Short mmCIF file of C-alpha atoms and ligand atoms in Angstrom, two decimals:
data_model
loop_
_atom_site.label_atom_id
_atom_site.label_comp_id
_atom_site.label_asym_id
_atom_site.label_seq_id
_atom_site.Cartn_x
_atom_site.Cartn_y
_atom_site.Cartn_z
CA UNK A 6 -110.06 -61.81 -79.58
CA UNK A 7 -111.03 -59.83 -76.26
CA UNK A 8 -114.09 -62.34 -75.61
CA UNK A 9 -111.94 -65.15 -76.34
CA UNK A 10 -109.76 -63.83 -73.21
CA UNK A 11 -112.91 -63.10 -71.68
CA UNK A 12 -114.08 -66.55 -71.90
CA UNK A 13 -111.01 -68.09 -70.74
CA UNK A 14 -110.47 -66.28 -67.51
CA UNK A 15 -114.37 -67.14 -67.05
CA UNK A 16 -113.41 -70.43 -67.44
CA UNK A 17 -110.27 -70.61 -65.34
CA UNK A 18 -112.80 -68.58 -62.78
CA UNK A 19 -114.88 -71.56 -62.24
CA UNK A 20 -112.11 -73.93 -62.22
CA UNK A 21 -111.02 -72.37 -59.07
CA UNK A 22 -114.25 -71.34 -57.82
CA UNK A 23 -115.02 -75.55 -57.75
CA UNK A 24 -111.80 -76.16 -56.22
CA UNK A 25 -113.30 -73.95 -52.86
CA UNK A 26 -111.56 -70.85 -54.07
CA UNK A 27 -112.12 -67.30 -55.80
CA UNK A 28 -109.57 -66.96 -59.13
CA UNK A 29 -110.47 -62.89 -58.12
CA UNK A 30 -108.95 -64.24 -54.66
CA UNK A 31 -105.65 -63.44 -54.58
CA UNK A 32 -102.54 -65.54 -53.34
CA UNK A 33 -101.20 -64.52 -50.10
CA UNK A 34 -97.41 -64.66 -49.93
CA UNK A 35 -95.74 -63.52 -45.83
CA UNK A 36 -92.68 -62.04 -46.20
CA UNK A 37 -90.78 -62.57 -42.92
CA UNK A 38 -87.29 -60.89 -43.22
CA UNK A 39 -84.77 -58.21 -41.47
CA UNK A 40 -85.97 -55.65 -42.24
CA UNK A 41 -83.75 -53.61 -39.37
CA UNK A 42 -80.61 -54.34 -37.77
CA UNK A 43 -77.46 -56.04 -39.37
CA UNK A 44 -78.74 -58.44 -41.83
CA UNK A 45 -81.60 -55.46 -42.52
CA UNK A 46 -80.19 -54.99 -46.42
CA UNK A 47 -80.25 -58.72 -46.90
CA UNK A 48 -84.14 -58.86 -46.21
CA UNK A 49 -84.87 -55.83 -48.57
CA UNK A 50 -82.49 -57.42 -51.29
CA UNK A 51 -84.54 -60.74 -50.76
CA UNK A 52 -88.20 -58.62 -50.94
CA UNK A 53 -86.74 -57.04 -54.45
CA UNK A 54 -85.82 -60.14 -56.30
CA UNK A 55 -89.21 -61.69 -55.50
CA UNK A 56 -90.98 -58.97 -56.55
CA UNK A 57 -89.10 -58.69 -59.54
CA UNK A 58 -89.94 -61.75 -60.57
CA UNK A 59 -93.35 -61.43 -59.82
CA UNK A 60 -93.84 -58.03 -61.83
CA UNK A 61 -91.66 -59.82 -64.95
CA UNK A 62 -94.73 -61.93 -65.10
CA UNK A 63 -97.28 -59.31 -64.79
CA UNK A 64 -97.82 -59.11 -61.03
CA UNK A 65 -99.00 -62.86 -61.53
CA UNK A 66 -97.81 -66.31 -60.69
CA UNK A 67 -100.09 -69.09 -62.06
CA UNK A 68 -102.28 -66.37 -63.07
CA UNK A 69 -102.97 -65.20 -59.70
CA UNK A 70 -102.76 -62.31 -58.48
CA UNK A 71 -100.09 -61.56 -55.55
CA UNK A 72 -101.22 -60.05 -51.88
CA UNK A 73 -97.93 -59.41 -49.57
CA UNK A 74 -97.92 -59.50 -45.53
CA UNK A 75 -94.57 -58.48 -44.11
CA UNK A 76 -93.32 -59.12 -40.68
CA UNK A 77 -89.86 -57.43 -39.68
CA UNK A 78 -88.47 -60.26 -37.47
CA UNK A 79 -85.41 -58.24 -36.31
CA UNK A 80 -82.95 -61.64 -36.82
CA UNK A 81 -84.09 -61.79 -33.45
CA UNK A 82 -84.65 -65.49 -32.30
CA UNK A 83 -86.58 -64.89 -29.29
CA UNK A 84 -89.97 -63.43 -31.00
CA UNK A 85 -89.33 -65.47 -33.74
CA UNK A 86 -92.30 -67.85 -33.42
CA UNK A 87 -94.81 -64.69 -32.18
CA UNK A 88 -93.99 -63.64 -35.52
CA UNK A 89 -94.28 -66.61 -37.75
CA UNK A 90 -97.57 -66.96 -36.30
CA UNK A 91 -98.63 -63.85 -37.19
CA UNK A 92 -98.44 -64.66 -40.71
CA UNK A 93 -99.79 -67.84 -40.55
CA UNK A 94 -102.49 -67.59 -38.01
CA UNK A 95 -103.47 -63.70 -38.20
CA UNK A 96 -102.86 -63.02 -42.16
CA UNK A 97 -103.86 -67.27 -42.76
CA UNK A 98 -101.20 -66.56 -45.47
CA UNK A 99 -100.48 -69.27 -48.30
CA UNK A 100 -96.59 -69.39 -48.43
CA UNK A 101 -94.36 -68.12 -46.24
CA UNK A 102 -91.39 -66.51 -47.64
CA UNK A 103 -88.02 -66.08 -44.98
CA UNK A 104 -85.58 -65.81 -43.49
CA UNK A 105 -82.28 -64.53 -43.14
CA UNK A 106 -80.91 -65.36 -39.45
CA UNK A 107 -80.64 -69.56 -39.40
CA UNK A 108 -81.61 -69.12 -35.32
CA UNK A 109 -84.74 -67.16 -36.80
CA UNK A 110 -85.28 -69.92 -39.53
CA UNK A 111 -85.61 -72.94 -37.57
CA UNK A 112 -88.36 -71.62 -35.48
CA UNK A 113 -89.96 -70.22 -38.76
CA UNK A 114 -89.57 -73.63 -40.13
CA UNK A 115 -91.01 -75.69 -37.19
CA UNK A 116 -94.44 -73.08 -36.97
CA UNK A 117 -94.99 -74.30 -40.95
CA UNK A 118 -94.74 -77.20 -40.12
CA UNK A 119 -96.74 -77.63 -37.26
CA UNK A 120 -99.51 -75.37 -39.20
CA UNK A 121 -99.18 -77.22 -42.40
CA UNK A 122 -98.19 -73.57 -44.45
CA UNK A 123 -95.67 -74.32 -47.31
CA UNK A 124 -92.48 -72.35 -46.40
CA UNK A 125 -89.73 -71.14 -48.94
CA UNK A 126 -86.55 -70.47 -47.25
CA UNK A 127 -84.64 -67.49 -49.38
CA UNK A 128 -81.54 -67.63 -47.23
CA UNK A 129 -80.85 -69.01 -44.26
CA UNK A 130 -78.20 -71.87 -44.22
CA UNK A 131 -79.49 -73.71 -41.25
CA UNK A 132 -78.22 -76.93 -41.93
CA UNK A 133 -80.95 -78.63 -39.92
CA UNK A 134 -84.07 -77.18 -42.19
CA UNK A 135 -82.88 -79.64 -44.75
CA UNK A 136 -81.48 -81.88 -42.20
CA UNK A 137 -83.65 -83.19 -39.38
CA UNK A 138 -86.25 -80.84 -39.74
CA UNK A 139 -87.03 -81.16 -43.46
CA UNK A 140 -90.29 -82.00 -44.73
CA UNK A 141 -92.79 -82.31 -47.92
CA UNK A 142 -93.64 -78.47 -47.27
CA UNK A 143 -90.47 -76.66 -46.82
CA UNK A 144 -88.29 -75.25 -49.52
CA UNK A 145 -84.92 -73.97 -49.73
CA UNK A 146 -83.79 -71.54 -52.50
CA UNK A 147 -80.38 -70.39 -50.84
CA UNK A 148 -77.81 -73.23 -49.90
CA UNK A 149 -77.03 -74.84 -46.59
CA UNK A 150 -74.45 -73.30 -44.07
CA UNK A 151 -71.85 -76.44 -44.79
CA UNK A 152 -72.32 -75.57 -48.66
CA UNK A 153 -69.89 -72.37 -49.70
CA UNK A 154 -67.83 -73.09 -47.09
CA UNK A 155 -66.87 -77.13 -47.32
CA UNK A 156 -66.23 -75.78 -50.94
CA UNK A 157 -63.37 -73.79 -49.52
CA UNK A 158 -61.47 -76.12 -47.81
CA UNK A 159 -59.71 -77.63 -50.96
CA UNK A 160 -59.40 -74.57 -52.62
CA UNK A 161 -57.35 -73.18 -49.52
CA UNK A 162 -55.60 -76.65 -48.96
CA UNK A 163 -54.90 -76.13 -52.72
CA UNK A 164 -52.87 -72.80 -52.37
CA UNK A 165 -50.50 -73.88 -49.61
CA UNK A 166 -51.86 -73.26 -46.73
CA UNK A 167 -51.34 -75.87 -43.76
CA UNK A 168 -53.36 -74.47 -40.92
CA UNK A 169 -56.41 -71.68 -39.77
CA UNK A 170 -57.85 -70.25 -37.36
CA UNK A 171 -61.71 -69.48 -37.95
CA UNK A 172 -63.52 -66.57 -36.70
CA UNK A 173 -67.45 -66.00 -36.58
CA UNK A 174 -70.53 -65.38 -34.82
CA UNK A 175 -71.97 -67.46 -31.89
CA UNK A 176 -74.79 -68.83 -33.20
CA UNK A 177 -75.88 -71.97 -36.27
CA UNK A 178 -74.62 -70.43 -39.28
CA UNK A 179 -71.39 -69.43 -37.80
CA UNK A 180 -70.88 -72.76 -36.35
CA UNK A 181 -71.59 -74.96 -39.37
CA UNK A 182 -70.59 -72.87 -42.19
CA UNK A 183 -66.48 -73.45 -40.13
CA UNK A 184 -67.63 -76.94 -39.27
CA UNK A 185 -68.03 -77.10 -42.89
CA UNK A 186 -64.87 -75.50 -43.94
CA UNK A 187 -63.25 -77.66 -41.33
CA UNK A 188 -64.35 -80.82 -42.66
CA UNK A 189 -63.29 -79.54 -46.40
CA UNK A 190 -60.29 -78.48 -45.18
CA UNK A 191 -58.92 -81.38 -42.98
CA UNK A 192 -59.62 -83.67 -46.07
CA UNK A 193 -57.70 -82.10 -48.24
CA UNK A 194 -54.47 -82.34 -45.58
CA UNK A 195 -54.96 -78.82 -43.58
CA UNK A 196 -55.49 -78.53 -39.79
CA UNK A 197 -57.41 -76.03 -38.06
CA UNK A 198 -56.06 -75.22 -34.80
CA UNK A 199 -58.96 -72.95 -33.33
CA UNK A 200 -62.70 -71.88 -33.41
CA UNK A 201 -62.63 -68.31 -32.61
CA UNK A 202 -66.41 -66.34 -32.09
CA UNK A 203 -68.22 -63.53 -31.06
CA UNK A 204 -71.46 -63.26 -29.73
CA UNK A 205 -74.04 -62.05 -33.05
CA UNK A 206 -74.54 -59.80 -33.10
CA UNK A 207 -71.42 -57.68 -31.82
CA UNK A 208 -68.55 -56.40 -34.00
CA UNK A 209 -66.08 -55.83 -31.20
CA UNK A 210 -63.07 -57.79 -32.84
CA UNK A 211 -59.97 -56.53 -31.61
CA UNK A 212 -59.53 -59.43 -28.77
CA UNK A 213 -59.66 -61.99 -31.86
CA UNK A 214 -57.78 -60.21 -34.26
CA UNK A 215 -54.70 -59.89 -31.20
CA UNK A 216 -55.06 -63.62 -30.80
CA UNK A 217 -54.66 -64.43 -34.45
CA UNK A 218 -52.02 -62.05 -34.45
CA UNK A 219 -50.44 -63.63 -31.97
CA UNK A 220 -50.80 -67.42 -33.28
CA UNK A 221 -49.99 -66.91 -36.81
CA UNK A 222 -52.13 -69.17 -38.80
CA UNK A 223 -51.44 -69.93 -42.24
CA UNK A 224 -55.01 -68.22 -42.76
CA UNK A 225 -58.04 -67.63 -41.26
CA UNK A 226 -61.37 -68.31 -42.53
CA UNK A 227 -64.54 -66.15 -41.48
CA UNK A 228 -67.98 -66.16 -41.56
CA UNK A 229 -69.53 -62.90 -41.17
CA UNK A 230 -72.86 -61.42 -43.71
CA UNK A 231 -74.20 -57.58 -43.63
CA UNK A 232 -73.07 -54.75 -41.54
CA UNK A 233 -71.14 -57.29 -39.49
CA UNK A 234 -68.75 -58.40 -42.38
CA UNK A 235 -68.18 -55.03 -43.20
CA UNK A 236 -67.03 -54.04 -40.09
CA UNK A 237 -64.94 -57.30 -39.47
CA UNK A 238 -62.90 -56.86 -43.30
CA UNK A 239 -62.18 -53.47 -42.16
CA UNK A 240 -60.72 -53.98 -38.73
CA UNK A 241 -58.83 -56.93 -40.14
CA UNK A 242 -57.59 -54.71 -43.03
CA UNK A 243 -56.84 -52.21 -40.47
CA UNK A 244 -54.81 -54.20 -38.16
CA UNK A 245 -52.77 -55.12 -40.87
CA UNK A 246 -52.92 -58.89 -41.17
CA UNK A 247 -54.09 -58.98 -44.40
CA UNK A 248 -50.61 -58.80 -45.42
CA UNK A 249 -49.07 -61.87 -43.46
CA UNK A 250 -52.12 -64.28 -42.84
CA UNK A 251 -54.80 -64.29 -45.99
CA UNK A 252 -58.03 -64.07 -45.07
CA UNK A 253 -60.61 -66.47 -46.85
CA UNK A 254 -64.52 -66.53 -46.24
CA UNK A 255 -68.06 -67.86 -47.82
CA UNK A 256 -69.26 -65.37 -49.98
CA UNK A 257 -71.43 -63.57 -47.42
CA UNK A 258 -67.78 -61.95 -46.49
CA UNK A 259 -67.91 -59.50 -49.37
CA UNK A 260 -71.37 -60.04 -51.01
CA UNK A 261 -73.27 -57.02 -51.43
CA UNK A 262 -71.22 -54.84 -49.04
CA UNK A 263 -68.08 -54.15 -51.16
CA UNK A 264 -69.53 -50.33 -51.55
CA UNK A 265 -68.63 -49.81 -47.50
CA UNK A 266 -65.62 -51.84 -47.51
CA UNK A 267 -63.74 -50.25 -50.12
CA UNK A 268 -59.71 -50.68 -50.16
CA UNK A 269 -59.89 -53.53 -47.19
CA UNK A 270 -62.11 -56.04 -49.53
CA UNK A 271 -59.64 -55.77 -52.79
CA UNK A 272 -58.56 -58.97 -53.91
CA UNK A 273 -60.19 -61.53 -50.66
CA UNK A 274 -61.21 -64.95 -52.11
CA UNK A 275 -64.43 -66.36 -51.10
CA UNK A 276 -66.49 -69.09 -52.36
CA UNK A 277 -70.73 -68.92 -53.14
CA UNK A 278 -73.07 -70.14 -55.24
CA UNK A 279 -73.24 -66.76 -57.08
CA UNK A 280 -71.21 -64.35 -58.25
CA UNK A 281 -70.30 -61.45 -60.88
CA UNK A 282 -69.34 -61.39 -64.39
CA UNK A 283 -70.73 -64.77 -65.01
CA UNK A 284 -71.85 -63.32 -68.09
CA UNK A 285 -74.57 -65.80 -69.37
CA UNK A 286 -77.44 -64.23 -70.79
CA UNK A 287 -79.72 -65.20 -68.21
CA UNK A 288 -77.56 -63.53 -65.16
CA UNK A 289 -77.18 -60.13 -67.87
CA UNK A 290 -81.09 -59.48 -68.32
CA UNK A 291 -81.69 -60.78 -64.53
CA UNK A 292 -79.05 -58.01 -63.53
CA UNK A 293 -80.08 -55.32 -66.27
CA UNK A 294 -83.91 -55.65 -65.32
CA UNK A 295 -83.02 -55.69 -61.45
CA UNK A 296 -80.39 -52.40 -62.09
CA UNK A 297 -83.31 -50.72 -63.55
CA UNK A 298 -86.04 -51.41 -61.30
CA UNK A 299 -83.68 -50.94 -58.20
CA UNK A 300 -80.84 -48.51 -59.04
CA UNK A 301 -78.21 -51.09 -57.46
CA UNK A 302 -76.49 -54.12 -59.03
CA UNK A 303 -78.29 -57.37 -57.40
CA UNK A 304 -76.55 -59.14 -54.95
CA UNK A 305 -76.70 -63.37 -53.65
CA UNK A 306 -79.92 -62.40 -51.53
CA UNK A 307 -81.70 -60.96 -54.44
CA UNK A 308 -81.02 -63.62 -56.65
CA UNK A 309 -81.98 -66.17 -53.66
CA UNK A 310 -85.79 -64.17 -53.54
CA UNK A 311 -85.93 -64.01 -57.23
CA UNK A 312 -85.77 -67.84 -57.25
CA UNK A 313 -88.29 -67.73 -54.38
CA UNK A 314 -90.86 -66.64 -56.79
CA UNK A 315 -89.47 -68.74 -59.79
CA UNK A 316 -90.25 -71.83 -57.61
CA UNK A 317 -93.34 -70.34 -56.96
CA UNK A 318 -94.63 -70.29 -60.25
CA UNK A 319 -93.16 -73.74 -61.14
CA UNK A 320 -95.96 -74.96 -58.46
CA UNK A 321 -98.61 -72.75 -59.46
CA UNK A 322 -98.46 -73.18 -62.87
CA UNK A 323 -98.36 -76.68 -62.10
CA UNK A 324 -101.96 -76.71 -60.46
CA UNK A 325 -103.09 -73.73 -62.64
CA UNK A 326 -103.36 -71.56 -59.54
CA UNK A 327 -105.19 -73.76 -57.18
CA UNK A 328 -103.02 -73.33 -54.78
CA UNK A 329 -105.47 -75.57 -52.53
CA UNK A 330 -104.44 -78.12 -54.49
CA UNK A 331 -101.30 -78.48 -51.57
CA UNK A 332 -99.59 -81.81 -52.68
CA UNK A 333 -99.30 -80.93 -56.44
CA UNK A 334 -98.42 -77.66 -55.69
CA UNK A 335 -95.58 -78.99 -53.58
CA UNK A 336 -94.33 -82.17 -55.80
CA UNK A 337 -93.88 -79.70 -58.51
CA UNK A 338 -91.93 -76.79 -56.90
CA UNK A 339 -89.76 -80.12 -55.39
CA UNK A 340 -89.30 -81.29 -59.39
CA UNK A 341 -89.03 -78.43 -60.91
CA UNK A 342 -85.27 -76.72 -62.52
CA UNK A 343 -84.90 -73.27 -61.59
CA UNK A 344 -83.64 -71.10 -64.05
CA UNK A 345 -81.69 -68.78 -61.92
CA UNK A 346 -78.88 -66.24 -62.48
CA UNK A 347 -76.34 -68.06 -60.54
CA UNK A 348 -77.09 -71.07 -63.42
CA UNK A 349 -80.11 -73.77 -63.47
CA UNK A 350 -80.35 -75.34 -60.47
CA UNK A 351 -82.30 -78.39 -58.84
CA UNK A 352 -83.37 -79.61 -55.51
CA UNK A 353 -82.42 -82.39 -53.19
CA UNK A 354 -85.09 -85.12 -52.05
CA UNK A 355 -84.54 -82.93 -48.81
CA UNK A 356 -85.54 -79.47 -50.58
CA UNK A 357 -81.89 -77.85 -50.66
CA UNK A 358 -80.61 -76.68 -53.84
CA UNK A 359 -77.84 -78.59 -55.86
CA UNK A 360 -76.05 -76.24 -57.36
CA UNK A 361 -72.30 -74.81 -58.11
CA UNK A 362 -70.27 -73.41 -55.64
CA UNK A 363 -67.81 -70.28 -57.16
CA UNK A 364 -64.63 -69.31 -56.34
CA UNK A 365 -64.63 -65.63 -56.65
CA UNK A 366 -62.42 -62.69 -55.89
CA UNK A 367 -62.96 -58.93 -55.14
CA UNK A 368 -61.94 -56.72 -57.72
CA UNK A 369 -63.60 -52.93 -56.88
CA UNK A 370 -66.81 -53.42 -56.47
CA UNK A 371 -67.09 -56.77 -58.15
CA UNK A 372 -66.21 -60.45 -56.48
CA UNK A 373 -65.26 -61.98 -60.12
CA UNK A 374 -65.55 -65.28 -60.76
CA UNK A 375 -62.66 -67.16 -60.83
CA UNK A 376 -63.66 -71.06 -61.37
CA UNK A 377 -66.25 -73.26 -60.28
CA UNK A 378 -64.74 -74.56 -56.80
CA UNK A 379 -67.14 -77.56 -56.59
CA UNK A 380 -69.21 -78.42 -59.29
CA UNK A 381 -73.27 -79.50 -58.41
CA UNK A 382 -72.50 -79.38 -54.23
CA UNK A 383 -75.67 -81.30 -52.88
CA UNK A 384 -75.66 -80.76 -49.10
CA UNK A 385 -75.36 -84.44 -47.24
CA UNK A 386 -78.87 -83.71 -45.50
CA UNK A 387 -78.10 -85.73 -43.06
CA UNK A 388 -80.78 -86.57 -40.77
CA UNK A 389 -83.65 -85.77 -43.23
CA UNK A 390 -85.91 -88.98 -43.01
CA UNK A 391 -88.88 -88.03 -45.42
C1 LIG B 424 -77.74 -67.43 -41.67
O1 LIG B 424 -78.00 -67.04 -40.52
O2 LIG B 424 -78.03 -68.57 -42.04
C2 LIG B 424 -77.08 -66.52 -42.64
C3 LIG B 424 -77.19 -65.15 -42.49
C4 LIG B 424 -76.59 -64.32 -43.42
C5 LIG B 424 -75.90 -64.84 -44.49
C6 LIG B 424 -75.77 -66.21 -44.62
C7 LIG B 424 -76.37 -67.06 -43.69
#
């Protein structure tokens, strides 16, 4: 039995050892996430779902081993491509794995490109990495910016509500993901009378929250992730207007920050493409294995770097663990069905996931699934020529 192992990882050896590479070699995989500063949870989340995955398969994908090279890129757009290059040019790593930030992402996404290096994007929304800048090598495992929240604007329209105000940061996500809402909103017969923002990455809300005070929208839709959604629910809780103007939000509003926001989170409605008490046996051993390893309940941004690796392996084990073998490796993660907690998911021609959008709502420390608010949401990709 042991020399029939023996003789098959001797074989698979020499396999890789003609395709120009060592099977002892092992596969280098460059994190770069937040790994301080406010989206600084969302990057560790993302760094524990892939390596859960990775250790549910024995520390192996395609049989190789896994080497990790992390870069803390601060969500900080200005070093952004100093930093992507030191995982692809110093560590000459074999998939990059980020980001967070969308500002951060597109210059991630235009070094792999320009280098060649397969990147798999674990959150950021950036509409244009599967818009104008997609390609054959780059990989989405999150959703775009216009996703969650286009999937709110009928589901708002649907309770009453006639017009809103949106609030966010300055900066790509912010902008689409109300864009988005906007467009899914005006269909459905609602107006929305003002874009409100901050610079990101301040939380100094009060001027906004007097101005929606003062214009009394039917509601107000945000978009606001990390320690910067915590801190906007609570000042909007605290100012009162959670009584007289609901407050709606993608998911990133109340997704793995419920713990800090306590009494001012209870009962907001946002939609994502994941959420709690799904309670399919796939999502309850994802969660129980990721409770264990981690001592926390997962959150979207683990299960978004859990699917990192799962796409991972659907290339590797496509090509055996050549990972030289670039094209294969790439035409199979693009093919493959992910069998992720949120539900099995596919990609787009443009590399974006097509998946269902949840309408969810926060009971204690939970947002509960309510209904599935759009039902396989493929992002328009518009301006992806491939
Ligand atoms: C973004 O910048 O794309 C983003 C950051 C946090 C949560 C969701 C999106």
């Amino acid at each position: 039995m042991q020399h029939a192992i023996l003789r098959g990882a001797a074989a698979s050896a020499l396999l890789c050892l003609a395709a120009g590479a060592s099977a002892a070699d092992k596969i280098k995989v460059g994190f770069m996430l937040p790994y301080s500063g406010t989206y600084a949870a969302l990057g560790n989340a993302i760094e524990n779902g892939f390596k859960l995955y990775v250790a549910e398969q024995g520390g192996k994908l395609g049989g190789r081993e896994i080497e990790y090279f992390k870069v803390d890129d601060e969500s900080n757009p200005a070093k952004a491509s100093e930093n992507a290059n030191r995982l692809i040019k110093r560590d000459q790593v074999d998939v990059l794995v980020g980001t967070v930030h969308s500002g951060v992402a597109m210059a991630l996404a235009k070094a792999a490109k320009d280098s060649n290096t397969t990147l798999i994007v674990p959150n950021a929304g950036a509409d244009a990495i599967t818009g104008p800048m997609c390609g054959p090598g780059i990989f989405r495992t999150s959703f775009t910016n216009w996703q969650p929240a286009y999937a709110m604007g009928p589901v708002a329209a649907a309770r009453g509500h006639k017009t809103a105000i949106t609030v966010t940061w300055k900066y790509a996500a912010g902008d689409e993901a109300v864009n988005g809402f906007q467009e899914g909103f005006e269909k459905a017969g609602g107006k929305v009378r003002k874009h409100l923002n901050v610079p990101f990455p301040n939380v100094e809300f009060q001027s906004l929250l007097t101005e929606i005070a003062a214009s009394k929208p039917d509601m107000v839709f945000a978009f606001f992730a990390g320690g910067g959604a915590v801190k906007f629910v609570q000042d909007y809780h605290a100012a009162g207007l959670g009584k007289t103007i609901p407050l709606y939000g993608s998911g990133f509003l109340t997704d793995g920050t419920l713990k800090a926001q306590g009494d001012s989170a209870q009962g907001l409605l946002t939609t994502l493409h994941y959420a709690d008490g799904l309670n399919t046996p796939r999502d309850n051993t994802f969660r129980a294995a990721y409770d264990k390893a981690y001592g926390m309940p997962p959150d979207v941004y683990a299960v978004q770097g859990y699917d990192a690796a799962q796409m991972m392996q659907a290339g590797l084990a496509a090509v055996k663990g050549d990972i030289g073998k670039k094209d294969d490796f790439r035409k199979a993660m693009r093919g493959a069905t992910i069998d992720s907690p949120r539900g099995s998911f596919t990609l787009s021609a443009a590399g974006n996931p097509v998946q269902d959008i949840y309408l969810r709502k926060v009971n204690g420390l939970d947002n509960l699934v309510q209904e599935v608010a759009a039902r396989k949401l493929a992002d328009p990709a518009r301006g992806c020529r491939l």
